[in-house]
DNA sequence: TTGATATCATTTGCATACGAATGAATTTCC
DNA sequence: GGAAATTCATTCGTATGCAAATGATATCAA
């Protein structure tokens, strides 16, 4: 009996985690859930725009007219994804497209007047979304969390 | 000149953040990027299975046979999403479906022998994925981060 | 018991997300 | 100058992810 125990212990020392793998403790899984929660909070405050669409408008407000590809880089979207997002924003009249004079490959994107109005109107809501997402944490915890999260992203 | 400065300061005190809204500092945006990075690390280690598919297998390993809906609850997927995931795992022979004897609404899901082999084989890789995702942080930072992230999820 | 509710699963529609392939235009470099 | 490599954008295919509607079954309550 004690012989079996010792054998088990030896095995455990070599592979202490072989038996239990707890999905709900893995970063990836919790990261996915935290992201889901944020998207849900976002949707509750801004129903007619998705987070990626909002990101595109907010970044265009920052940098002004840019190429579609460059915008994608700035908001961490690959070319295929950003195209869909911009197409839908264009269909709603929030951005307008034009051809680059010099480099004919580039498709320039810019806010329309309506798009600018929309993003200015939505930013206060976005601040509230950030607040609500972080509400489970204290001010000090928020500072710590944001610092560490930034390291992972 | 100093009059203008004072006016600006007064405005700033009332609405200190009105002018600048930095997308790249918002939780939601960084959360999305951190999640993207994790998925990318996952794909580099486990190319033939997605994180949701892996989650389904890992949870079935934990709890054994369950209904599709219940599995969805356990891995934070809604009914429509979990159906697609299970369909694809079934098509690959990693899970098998059966009808609940008593409650005819329920669709039971379980690992096949092949599915069990697969998940056992993949778990060590998953541990490495977790390690690599958290690699930018020290051991102490990891503990702090996981505690705070769990509060947000 | 039966009528109202609730639960389980499916389907549809829309929106990311990304790999891979393609074509057009530009830049690099010999 | 011109071939090779690079960049920009598009398209296709596959896989989440979720809201809403629907149908089948089960449970609750009058």
mmCIF file of C-alpha atoms (C1' of nucleotides) in Angstrom:
data_model
loop_
_atom_site.group_PDB
_atom_site.id
_atom_site.type_symbol
_atom_site.label_atom_id
_atom_site.label_comp_id
_atom_site.label_asym_id
_atom_site.label_seq_id
_atom_site.Cartn_x
_atom_site.Cartn_y
_atom_site.Cartn_z
ATOM 1 C CA UNK A 1 0.000 0.000 0.000
ATOM 2 C CA UNK A 2 2.728 2.429 1.019
ATOM 3 C CA UNK A 3 4.697 1.017 -1.890
ATOM 4 C CA UNK A 4 1.937 2.035 -4.266
ATOM 5 C CA UNK A 5 1.752 5.448 -2.651
ATOM 6 C CA UNK A 6 5.445 6.002 -3.160
ATOM 7 C CA UNK A 7 5.214 4.954 -6.754
ATOM 8 C CA UNK A 8 2.341 7.351 -7.277
ATOM 9 C CA UNK A 9 4.289 10.151 -5.681
ATOM 10 C CA UNK A 10 7.276 9.514 -7.890
ATOM 11 C CA UNK A 11 5.080 9.630 -10.941
ATOM 12 C CA UNK A 12 3.446 12.813 -9.710
ATOM 13 C CA UNK A 13 6.772 14.494 -9.163
ATOM 14 C CA UNK A 14 7.744 13.768 -12.722
ATOM 15 C CA UNK A 15 4.405 14.760 -14.212
ATOM 16 C CA UNK A 16 2.583 16.636 -11.486
ATOM 17 C CA UNK A 17 -0.236 17.783 -13.763
ATOM 18 C CA UNK A 18 -0.821 14.799 -15.977
ATOM 19 C CA UNK A 19 -4.101 13.737 -14.452
ATOM 20 C CA UNK A 20 -5.915 17.032 -14.168
ATOM 21 C CA UNK A 21 -6.285 19.512 -16.954
ATOM 22 C CA UNK A 22 -8.819 22.123 -15.998
ATOM 23 C CA UNK A 23 -10.083 23.978 -19.014
ATOM 24 C CA UNK A 24 -11.678 26.666 -16.906
ATOM 25 C CA UNK A 25 -8.285 27.600 -15.461
ATOM 26 C CA UNK A 26 -6.513 28.084 -18.781
ATOM 27 C CA UNK A 27 -5.742 31.635 -19.912
ATOM 28 C CA UNK A 28 -7.126 31.098 -23.357
ATOM 29 C CA UNK A 29 -10.476 29.948 -22.116
ATOM 30 C CA UNK A 30 -10.862 32.756 -19.589
ATOM 31 C CA UNK A 31 -9.609 35.289 -22.106
ATOM 32 C CA UNK A 32 -12.327 34.143 -24.481
ATOM 33 C CA UNK A 33 -14.981 34.485 -21.781
ATOM 34 C CA UNK A 34 -13.765 37.930 -20.720
ATOM 35 C CA UNK A 35 -13.886 39.043 -24.324
ATOM 36 C CA UNK A 36 -17.393 37.634 -24.694
ATOM 37 C CA UNK A 37 -18.524 39.550 -21.640
ATOM 38 C CA UNK A 38 -17.084 42.759 -22.995
ATOM 39 C CA UNK A 39 -18.808 42.313 -26.355
ATOM 40 C CA UNK A 40 -22.071 41.706 -24.535
ATOM 41 C CA UNK A 41 -21.659 44.918 -22.504
ATOM 42 C CA UNK A 42 -20.787 46.753 -25.699
ATOM 43 C CA UNK A 43 -23.918 45.512 -27.430
ATOM 44 C CA UNK A 44 -26.054 46.588 -24.489
ATOM 45 C CA UNK A 45 -24.827 50.169 -24.853
ATOM 46 C CA UNK A 46 -24.245 50.439 -28.596
ATOM 47 C CA UNK A 47 -26.703 48.232 -30.369
ATOM 48 C CA UNK A 48 -26.327 49.368 -33.932
ATOM 49 C CA UNK A 49 -22.549 49.066 -34.250
ATOM 50 C CA UNK A 50 -20.152 46.219 -33.489
ATOM 51 C CA UNK A 51 -16.858 46.668 -31.612
ATOM 52 C CA UNK A 52 -14.802 46.244 -34.812
ATOM 53 C CA UNK A 53 -16.956 48.802 -36.625
ATOM 54 C CA UNK A 54 -16.595 51.189 -33.713
ATOM 55 C CA UNK A 55 -12.829 50.604 -33.674
ATOM 56 C CA UNK A 56 -12.595 51.523 -37.349
ATOM 57 C CA UNK A 57 -14.508 54.768 -36.841
ATOM 58 C CA UNK A 58 -12.569 55.683 -33.698
ATOM 59 C CA UNK A 59 -9.253 55.108 -35.412
ATOM 60 C CA UNK A 60 -10.269 57.110 -38.475
ATOM 61 C CA UNK A 61 -11.157 59.929 -36.100
ATOM 62 C CA UNK A 62 -7.620 59.661 -34.693
ATOM 63 C CA UNK A 63 -5.601 59.495 -37.852
ATOM 64 C CA UNK A 64 -7.854 60.879 -40.557
ATOM 65 C CA UNK A 65 -7.873 59.467 -44.057
ATOM 66 C CA UNK A 66 -5.809 56.279 -44.512
ATOM 67 C CA UNK A 67 -5.627 53.293 -46.739
ATOM 68 C CA UNK A 68 -7.804 50.324 -45.935
ATOM 69 C CA UNK A 69 -4.771 48.163 -45.265
ATOM 70 C CA UNK A 70 -3.141 50.716 -42.980
ATOM 71 C CA UNK A 71 -6.382 51.059 -41.051
ATOM 72 C CA UNK A 72 -6.426 47.305 -40.658
ATOM 73 C CA UNK A 73 -2.952 47.355 -39.183
ATOM 74 C CA UNK A 74 -3.944 50.092 -36.738
ATOM 75 C CA UNK A 75 -6.970 48.207 -35.447
ATOM 76 C CA UNK A 76 -5.434 44.734 -35.630
ATOM 77 C CA UNK A 77 -7.520 43.304 -38.445
ATOM 78 C CA UNK A 78 -6.289 41.389 -41.444
ATOM 79 C CA UNK A 79 -7.058 42.605 -44.943
ATOM 80 C CA UNK A 80 -9.992 40.276 -45.514
ATOM 81 C CA UNK A 81 -11.681 41.205 -42.261
ATOM 82 C CA UNK A 82 -11.204 44.945 -42.564
ATOM 83 C CA UNK A 83 -12.707 44.895 -46.030
ATOM 84 C CA UNK A 84 -15.965 43.490 -44.703
ATOM 85 C CA UNK A 85 -16.075 46.005 -41.872
ATOM 86 C CA UNK A 86 -15.424 48.954 -44.180
ATOM 87 C CA UNK A 87 -17.942 47.695 -46.734
ATOM 88 C CA UNK A 88 -20.650 47.700 -44.116
ATOM 89 C CA UNK A 89 -19.694 51.128 -42.777
ATOM 90 C CA UNK A 90 -19.720 52.455 -46.323
ATOM 91 C CA UNK A 91 -23.136 50.940 -46.981
ATOM 92 C CA UNK A 92 -24.399 52.915 -43.992
ATOM 93 C CA UNK A 93 -22.800 56.142 -45.130
ATOM 94 C CA UNK A 94 -20.388 56.417 -42.198
ATOM 95 C CA UNK A 95 -17.207 56.235 -44.274
ATOM 96 C CA UNK A 96 -16.361 57.107 -47.859
ATOM 97 C CA UNK A 97 -13.787 55.548 -50.148
ATOM 98 C CA UNK A 98 -11.530 57.110 -52.738
ATOM 99 C CA UNK A 99 -8.557 56.117 -54.832
ATOM 100 C CA UNK A 100 -5.052 57.178 -53.915
ATOM 101 C CA UNK A 101 -3.796 59.660 -56.483
ATOM 102 C CA UNK A 102 -0.235 58.430 -56.631
ATOM 103 C CA UNK A 103 -0.350 54.797 -55.536
ATOM 104 C CA UNK A 104 -3.170 53.268 -57.502
ATOM 105 C CA UNK A 105 -3.198 50.129 -55.386
ATOM 106 C CA UNK A 106 -4.442 51.952 -52.320
ATOM 107 C CA UNK A 107 -8.051 52.481 -51.345
ATOM 108 C CA UNK A 108 -8.397 55.496 -49.087
ATOM 109 C CA UNK A 109 -10.966 55.472 -46.300
ATOM 110 C CA UNK A 110 -12.299 58.490 -44.472
ATOM 111 C CA UNK A 111 -15.169 59.439 -42.187
ATOM 112 C CA UNK A 112 -18.172 61.127 -43.731
ATOM 113 C CA UNK A 113 -19.772 64.021 -41.854
ATOM 114 C CA UNK A 114 -22.325 61.540 -40.613
ATOM 115 C CA UNK A 115 -19.584 59.132 -39.583
ATOM 116 C CA UNK A 116 -17.826 61.892 -37.642
ATOM 117 C CA UNK A 117 -21.037 62.834 -35.887
ATOM 118 C CA UNK A 118 -21.659 59.193 -35.037
ATOM 119 C CA UNK A 119 -18.253 58.531 -33.527
ATOM 120 C CA UNK A 120 -18.309 61.761 -31.495
ATOM 121 C CA UNK A 121 -21.714 60.826 -30.168
ATOM 122 C CA UNK A 122 -20.625 57.263 -29.348
ATOM 123 C CA UNK A 123 -17.368 57.988 -27.546
ATOM 124 C CA UNK A 124 -19.056 58.876 -24.244
ATOM 125 C CA UNK A 125 -20.910 55.563 -24.451
ATOM 126 C CA UNK A 126 -17.638 53.802 -25.158
ATOM 127 C CA UNK A 127 -16.133 55.284 -22.009
ATOM 128 C CA UNK A 128 -19.071 53.892 -20.062
ATOM 129 C CA UNK A 129 -18.557 50.492 -21.713
ATOM 130 C CA UNK A 130 -14.927 50.492 -20.576
ATOM 131 C CA UNK A 131 -16.004 51.469 -17.064
ATOM 132 C CA UNK A 132 -18.611 48.731 -16.903
ATOM 133 C CA UNK A 133 -16.265 46.100 -18.278
ATOM 134 C CA UNK A 134 -13.743 46.935 -15.565
ATOM 135 C CA UNK A 135 -16.360 47.385 -12.832
ATOM 136 C CA UNK A 136 -15.472 44.111 -11.029
ATOM 137 C CA UNK A 137 -12.019 45.556 -10.279
ATOM 138 C CA UNK A 138 -10.889 48.304 -7.924
ATOM 139 C CA UNK A 139 -8.985 51.310 -9.253
ATOM 140 C CA UNK A 140 -5.681 49.811 -8.222
ATOM 141 C CA UNK A 141 -6.581 46.437 -9.705
ATOM 142 C CA UNK A 142 -7.546 48.128 -12.964
ATOM 143 C CA UNK A 143 -4.120 49.752 -13.215
ATOM 144 C CA UNK A 144 -2.399 46.436 -12.545
ATOM 145 C CA UNK A 145 -4.620 44.501 -14.890
ATOM 146 C CA UNK A 146 -4.235 46.902 -17.793
ATOM 147 C CA UNK A 147 -0.482 46.876 -17.433
ATOM 148 C CA UNK A 148 -0.304 43.083 -17.504
ATOM 149 C CA UNK A 149 -2.936 42.689 -20.222
ATOM 150 C CA UNK A 150 -0.985 45.081 -22.426
ATOM 151 C CA UNK A 151 2.052 42.850 -22.039
ATOM 152 C CA UNK A 152 0.067 39.905 -23.353
ATOM 153 C CA UNK A 153 -1.453 41.689 -26.335
ATOM 154 C CA UNK B 1 -3.028 84.304 -24.066
ATOM 155 C CA UNK B 2 -3.004 83.354 -20.378
ATOM 156 C CA UNK B 3 -6.736 83.950 -20.500
ATOM 157 C CA UNK B 4 -7.089 81.321 -23.191
ATOM 158 C CA UNK B 5 -4.916 78.931 -21.236
ATOM 159 C CA UNK B 6 -7.070 79.326 -18.164
ATOM 160 C CA UNK B 7 -10.206 78.760 -20.163
ATOM 161 C CA UNK B 8 -8.751 75.597 -21.617
ATOM 162 C CA UNK B 9 -7.782 74.370 -18.199
ATOM 163 C CA UNK B 10 -11.277 74.993 -16.876
ATOM 164 C CA UNK B 11 -12.748 73.039 -19.740
ATOM 165 C CA UNK B 12 -10.283 70.250 -19.182
ATOM 166 C CA UNK B 13 -11.132 70.018 -15.510
ATOM 167 C CA UNK B 14 -14.797 69.575 -16.347
ATOM 168 C CA UNK B 15 -14.252 67.085 -19.151
ATOM 169 C CA UNK B 16 -10.702 65.879 -18.831
ATOM 170 C CA UNK B 17 -11.068 63.155 -21.424
ATOM 171 C CA UNK B 18 -13.330 64.710 -23.980
ATOM 172 C CA UNK B 19 -10.688 65.444 -26.557
ATOM 173 C CA UNK B 20 -8.721 62.255 -26.525
ATOM 174 C CA UNK B 21 -10.176 58.832 -26.818
ATOM 175 C CA UNK B 22 -7.420 56.342 -27.343
ATOM 176 C CA UNK B 23 -8.734 53.115 -28.766
ATOM 177 C CA UNK B 24 -5.501 51.296 -28.064
ATOM 178 C CA UNK B 25 -5.926 51.958 -24.329
ATOM 179 C CA UNK B 26 -9.436 50.561 -24.019
ATOM 180 C CA UNK B 27 -9.890 47.192 -22.317
ATOM 181 C CA UNK B 28 -12.084 45.844 -25.037
ATOM 182 C CA UNK B 29 -9.571 46.513 -27.748
ATOM 183 C CA UNK B 30 -6.616 45.077 -25.841
ATOM 184 C CA UNK B 31 -8.693 42.110 -24.733
ATOM 185 C CA UNK B 32 -9.469 41.401 -28.368
ATOM 186 C CA UNK B 33 -5.790 41.607 -29.297
ATOM 187 C CA UNK B 34 -4.696 39.380 -26.415
ATOM 188 C CA UNK B 35 -7.280 36.836 -27.472
ATOM 189 C CA UNK B 36 -6.071 37.011 -31.070
ATOM 190 C CA UNK B 37 -2.524 36.391 -29.948
ATOM 191 C CA UNK B 38 -3.582 33.383 -27.937
ATOM 192 C CA UNK B 39 -5.503 31.891 -30.853
ATOM 193 C CA UNK B 40 -2.452 32.390 -33.024
ATOM 194 C CA UNK B 41 -0.223 30.585 -30.503
ATOM 195 C CA UNK B 42 -2.815 27.837 -30.279
ATOM 196 C CA UNK B 43 -2.861 27.388 -34.042
ATOM 197 C CA UNK B 44 0.925 27.185 -34.137
ATOM 198 C CA UNK B 45 0.865 24.220 -31.742
ATOM 199 C CA UNK B 46 -2.404 22.534 -32.657
ATOM 200 C CA UNK B 47 -3.087 23.064 -36.291
ATOM 201 C CA UNK B 48 -5.895 20.658 -36.933
ATOM 202 C CA UNK B 49 -8.240 21.703 -34.132
ATOM 203 C CA UNK B 50 -9.623 25.088 -33.110
ATOM 204 C CA UNK B 51 -9.718 26.330 -29.484
ATOM 205 C CA UNK B 52 -13.510 25.826 -29.284
ATOM 206 C CA UNK B 53 -13.185 22.297 -30.643
ATOM 207 C CA UNK B 54 -10.429 21.570 -28.166
ATOM 208 C CA UNK B 55 -12.539 23.029 -25.364
ATOM 209 C CA UNK B 56 -15.410 20.706 -26.225
ATOM 210 C CA UNK B 57 -13.166 17.632 -26.187
ATOM 211 C CA UNK B 58 -11.414 18.687 -22.969
ATOM 212 C CA UNK B 59 -14.720 19.260 -21.208
ATOM 213 C CA UNK B 60 -16.157 15.957 -22.389
ATOM 214 C CA UNK B 61 -13.044 14.320 -20.956
ATOM 215 C CA UNK B 62 -13.851 16.028 -17.646
ATOM 216 C CA UNK B 63 -17.532 15.320 -17.338
ATOM 217 C CA UNK B 64 -18.186 12.390 -19.632
ATOM 218 C CA UNK B 65 -21.377 12.107 -21.633
ATOM 219 C CA UNK B 66 -23.640 15.171 -21.511
ATOM 220 C CA UNK B 67 -26.301 16.851 -23.546
ATOM 221 C CA UNK B 68 -25.224 19.227 -26.272
ATOM 222 C CA UNK B 69 -26.836 22.151 -24.470
ATOM 223 C CA UNK B 70 -25.212 21.324 -21.160
ATOM 224 C CA UNK B 71 -21.837 21.052 -22.843
ATOM 225 C CA UNK B 72 -22.426 24.464 -24.349
ATOM 226 C CA UNK B 73 -23.063 25.918 -20.916
ATOM 227 C CA UNK B 74 -19.878 24.350 -19.574
ATOM 228 C CA UNK B 75 -17.696 25.800 -22.327
ATOM 229 C CA UNK B 76 -19.522 29.127 -22.658
ATOM 230 C CA UNK B 77 -21.058 28.607 -26.090
ATOM 231 C CA UNK B 78 -24.609 29.280 -27.108
ATOM 232 C CA UNK B 79 -26.743 26.536 -28.603
ATOM 233 C CA UNK B 80 -26.212 27.552 -32.211
ATOM 234 C CA UNK B 81 -22.457 27.745 -31.879
ATOM 235 C CA UNK B 82 -22.027 24.497 -29.982
ATOM 236 C CA UNK B 83 -24.057 22.670 -32.617
ATOM 237 C CA UNK B 84 -21.593 23.645 -35.323
ATOM 238 C CA UNK B 85 -18.608 22.670 -33.200
ATOM 239 C CA UNK B 86 -20.081 19.275 -32.333
ATOM 240 C CA UNK B 87 -21.139 18.634 -35.923
ATOM 241 C CA UNK B 88 -17.562 19.093 -37.082
ATOM 242 C CA UNK B 89 -16.132 16.929 -34.292
ATOM 243 C CA UNK B 90 -18.658 14.244 -35.174
ATOM 244 C CA UNK B 91 -17.755 14.432 -38.850
ATOM 245 C CA UNK B 92 -14.175 13.712 -37.824
ATOM 246 C CA UNK B 93 -15.141 10.813 -35.611
ATOM 247 C CA UNK B 94 -13.982 12.434 -32.373
ATOM 248 C CA UNK B 95 -17.395 12.473 -30.692
ATOM 249 C CA UNK B 96 -20.532 10.399 -31.036
ATOM 250 C CA UNK B 97 -24.157 11.401 -30.541
ATOM 251 C CA UNK B 98 -27.058 9.491 -29.065
ATOM 252 C CA UNK B 99 -30.595 10.190 -27.929
ATOM 253 C CA UNK B 100 -31.475 10.547 -24.281
ATOM 254 C CA UNK B 101 -33.620 7.599 -23.244
ATOM 255 C CA UNK B 102 -35.982 9.508 -20.992
ATOM 256 C CA UNK B 103 -35.925 13.088 -22.217
ATOM 257 C CA UNK B 104 -36.357 12.862 -25.951
ATOM 258 C CA UNK B 105 -35.372 16.491 -26.464
ATOM 259 C CA UNK B 106 -31.789 15.910 -25.428
ATOM 260 C CA UNK B 107 -28.936 14.967 -27.704
ATOM 261 C CA UNK B 108 -26.154 13.247 -25.787
ATOM 262 C CA UNK B 109 -22.551 13.817 -26.752
ATOM 263 C CA UNK B 110 -19.597 11.648 -25.821
ATOM 264 C CA UNK B 111 -15.994 11.094 -26.825
ATOM 265 C CA UNK B 112 -15.217 8.222 -29.151
ATOM 266 C CA UNK B 113 -12.114 6.129 -28.469
ATOM 267 C CA UNK B 114 -10.380 8.185 -31.116
ATOM 268 C CA UNK B 115 -11.580 11.404 -29.513
ATOM 269 C CA UNK B 116 -10.274 10.297 -26.138
ATOM 270 C CA UNK B 117 -6.899 9.418 -27.627
ATOM 271 C CA UNK B 118 -6.794 12.789 -29.347
ATOM 272 C CA UNK B 119 -7.548 14.865 -26.278
ATOM 273 C CA UNK B 120 -5.063 12.937 -24.125
ATOM 274 C CA UNK B 121 -2.426 13.478 -26.759
ATOM 275 C CA UNK B 122 -3.228 17.185 -27.094
ATOM 276 C CA UNK B 123 -3.313 18.132 -23.425
ATOM 277 C CA UNK B 124 0.478 18.381 -23.102
ATOM 278 C CA UNK B 125 0.473 20.697 -26.107
ATOM 279 C CA UNK B 126 -2.279 22.734 -24.492
ATOM 280 C CA UNK B 127 -0.137 23.166 -21.385
ATOM 281 C CA UNK B 128 2.623 24.492 -23.596
ATOM 282 C CA UNK B 129 0.168 26.859 -25.286
ATOM 283 C CA UNK B 130 -0.819 28.244 -21.893
ATOM 284 C CA UNK B 131 2.826 28.662 -20.960
ATOM 285 C CA UNK B 132 3.670 30.446 -24.172
ATOM 286 C CA UNK B 133 0.641 32.729 -23.949
ATOM 287 C CA UNK B 134 1.717 33.790 -20.469
ATOM 288 C CA UNK B 135 5.421 33.933 -21.305
ATOM 289 C CA UNK B 136 5.614 37.765 -21.293
ATOM 290 C CA UNK B 137 4.740 37.698 -17.580
ATOM 291 C CA UNK B 138 6.741 36.619 -14.539
ATOM 292 C CA UNK B 139 5.402 33.922 -12.234
ATOM 293 C CA UNK B 140 4.110 36.500 -9.791
ATOM 294 C CA UNK B 141 2.545 38.553 -12.561
ATOM 295 C CA UNK B 142 0.836 35.447 -13.897
ATOM 296 C CA UNK B 143 -0.777 34.783 -10.552
ATOM 297 C CA UNK B 144 -1.971 38.372 -10.306
ATOM 298 C CA UNK B 145 -3.187 38.485 -13.864
ATOM 299 C CA UNK B 146 -5.133 35.238 -13.683
ATOM 300 C CA UNK B 147 -6.846 36.363 -10.498
ATOM 301 C CA UNK B 148 -7.942 39.653 -12.032
ATOM 302 C CA UNK B 149 -8.855 38.172 -15.394
ATOM 303 C CA UNK B 150 -11.079 35.641 -13.679
ATOM 304 C CA UNK B 151 -12.935 38.505 -12.027
ATOM 305 C CA UNK B 152 -13.681 39.991 -15.416
ATOM 306 C CA UNK B 153 -14.843 36.784 -17.059
ATOM 307 C "C1'" DT C 1 -55.981 16.781 -17.122
ATOM 308 C "C1'" DT C 2 -54.930 20.402 -19.758
ATOM 309 C "C1'" DG C 3 -53.341 24.878 -20.828
ATOM 310 C "C1'" DA C 4 -49.406 27.917 -20.070
ATOM 311 C "C1'" DT C 5 -44.391 27.850 -19.557
ATOM 312 C "C1'" DA C 6 -40.064 26.350 -20.010
ATOM 313 C "C1'" DT C 7 -36.337 23.687 -22.069
ATOM 314 C "C1'" DC C 8 -33.625 21.461 -25.905
ATOM 315 C "C1'" DA C 9 -32.267 21.544 -30.407
ATOM 316 C "C1'" DT C 10 -32.248 23.326 -35.094
ATOM 317 C "C1'" DT C 11 -32.225 26.734 -38.664
ATOM 318 C "C1'" DT C 12 -31.473 31.259 -40.712
ATOM 319 C "C1'" DG C 13 -29.166 35.530 -41.143
ATOM 320 C "C1'" DC C 14 -25.536 38.517 -40.170
ATOM 321 C "C1'" DA C 15 -20.799 39.748 -38.600
ATOM 322 C "C1'" DT C 16 -16.139 38.835 -37.384
ATOM 323 C "C1'" DA C 17 -11.664 36.238 -38.230
ATOM 324 C "C1'" DC C 18 -8.090 34.217 -40.844
ATOM 325 C "C1'" DG C 19 -5.449 31.237 -44.347
ATOM 326 C "C1'" DA C 20 -4.630 30.884 -49.069
ATOM 327 C "C1'" DA C 21 -4.858 32.160 -53.787
ATOM 328 C "C1'" DT C 22 -5.096 35.850 -57.222
ATOM 329 C "C1'" DG C 23 -4.369 40.135 -59.778
ATOM 330 C "C1'" DA C 24 -2.778 44.837 -60.059
ATOM 331 C "C1'" DA C 25 0.551 48.203 -58.962
ATOM 332 C "C1'" DT C 26 4.921 49.580 -56.867
ATOM 333 C "C1'" DT C 27 9.563 49.150 -55.166
ATOM 334 C "C1'" DT C 28 14.053 47.027 -55.059
ATOM 335 C "C1'" DC C 29 18.075 45.837 -56.859
ATOM 336 C "C1'" DC C 30 21.303 44.248 -60.249
ATOM 337 C "C1'" DG D 1 15.793 49.483 -67.706
ATOM 338 C "C1'" DG D 2 13.811 45.391 -66.356
ATOM 339 C "C1'" DA D 3 13.198 41.121 -63.652
ATOM 340 C "C1'" DA D 4 12.188 39.810 -58.935
ATOM 341 C "C1'" DA D 5 10.216 40.754 -54.768
ATOM 342 C "C1'" DT D 6 6.855 43.349 -52.184
ATOM 343 C "C1'" DT D 7 2.596 45.624 -51.186
ATOM 344 C "C1'" DC D 8 -2.460 46.482 -51.575
ATOM 345 C "C1'" DA D 9 -6.785 44.828 -52.255
ATOM 346 C "C1'" DT D 10 -10.141 41.229 -53.383
ATOM 347 C "C1'" DT D 11 -12.193 36.697 -53.272
ATOM 348 C "C1'" DC D 12 -13.075 32.081 -51.513
ATOM 349 C "C1'" DG D 13 -13.566 28.737 -48.022
ATOM 350 C "C1'" DT D 14 -14.042 27.501 -43.289
ATOM 351 C "C1'" DA D 15 -15.105 28.390 -38.422
ATOM 352 C "C1'" DT D 16 -16.773 30.820 -34.577
ATOM 353 C "C1'" DG D 17 -20.486 33.801 -32.314
ATOM 354 C "C1'" DC D 18 -24.992 35.441 -31.393
ATOM 355 C "C1'" DA D 19 -30.025 37.015 -32.067
ATOM 356 C "C1'" DA D 20 -34.364 35.472 -33.390
ATOM 357 C "C1'" DA D 21 -37.730 32.264 -34.962
ATOM 358 C "C1'" DT D 22 -39.445 27.501 -34.942
ATOM 359 C "C1'" DG D 23 -40.734 22.808 -33.584
ATOM 360 C "C1'" DA D 24 -40.678 19.089 -30.337
ATOM 361 C "C1'" DT D 25 -40.853 17.670 -25.760
ATOM 362 C "C1'" DA D 26 -41.277 18.283 -20.757
ATOM 363 C "C1'" DT D 27 -42.842 20.521 -16.636
ATOM 364 C "C1'" DC D 28 -45.856 23.363 -13.909
ATOM 365 C "C1'" DA D 29 -50.144 24.893 -12.229
ATOM 366 C "C1'" DA D 30 -54.918 25.754 -12.061
#
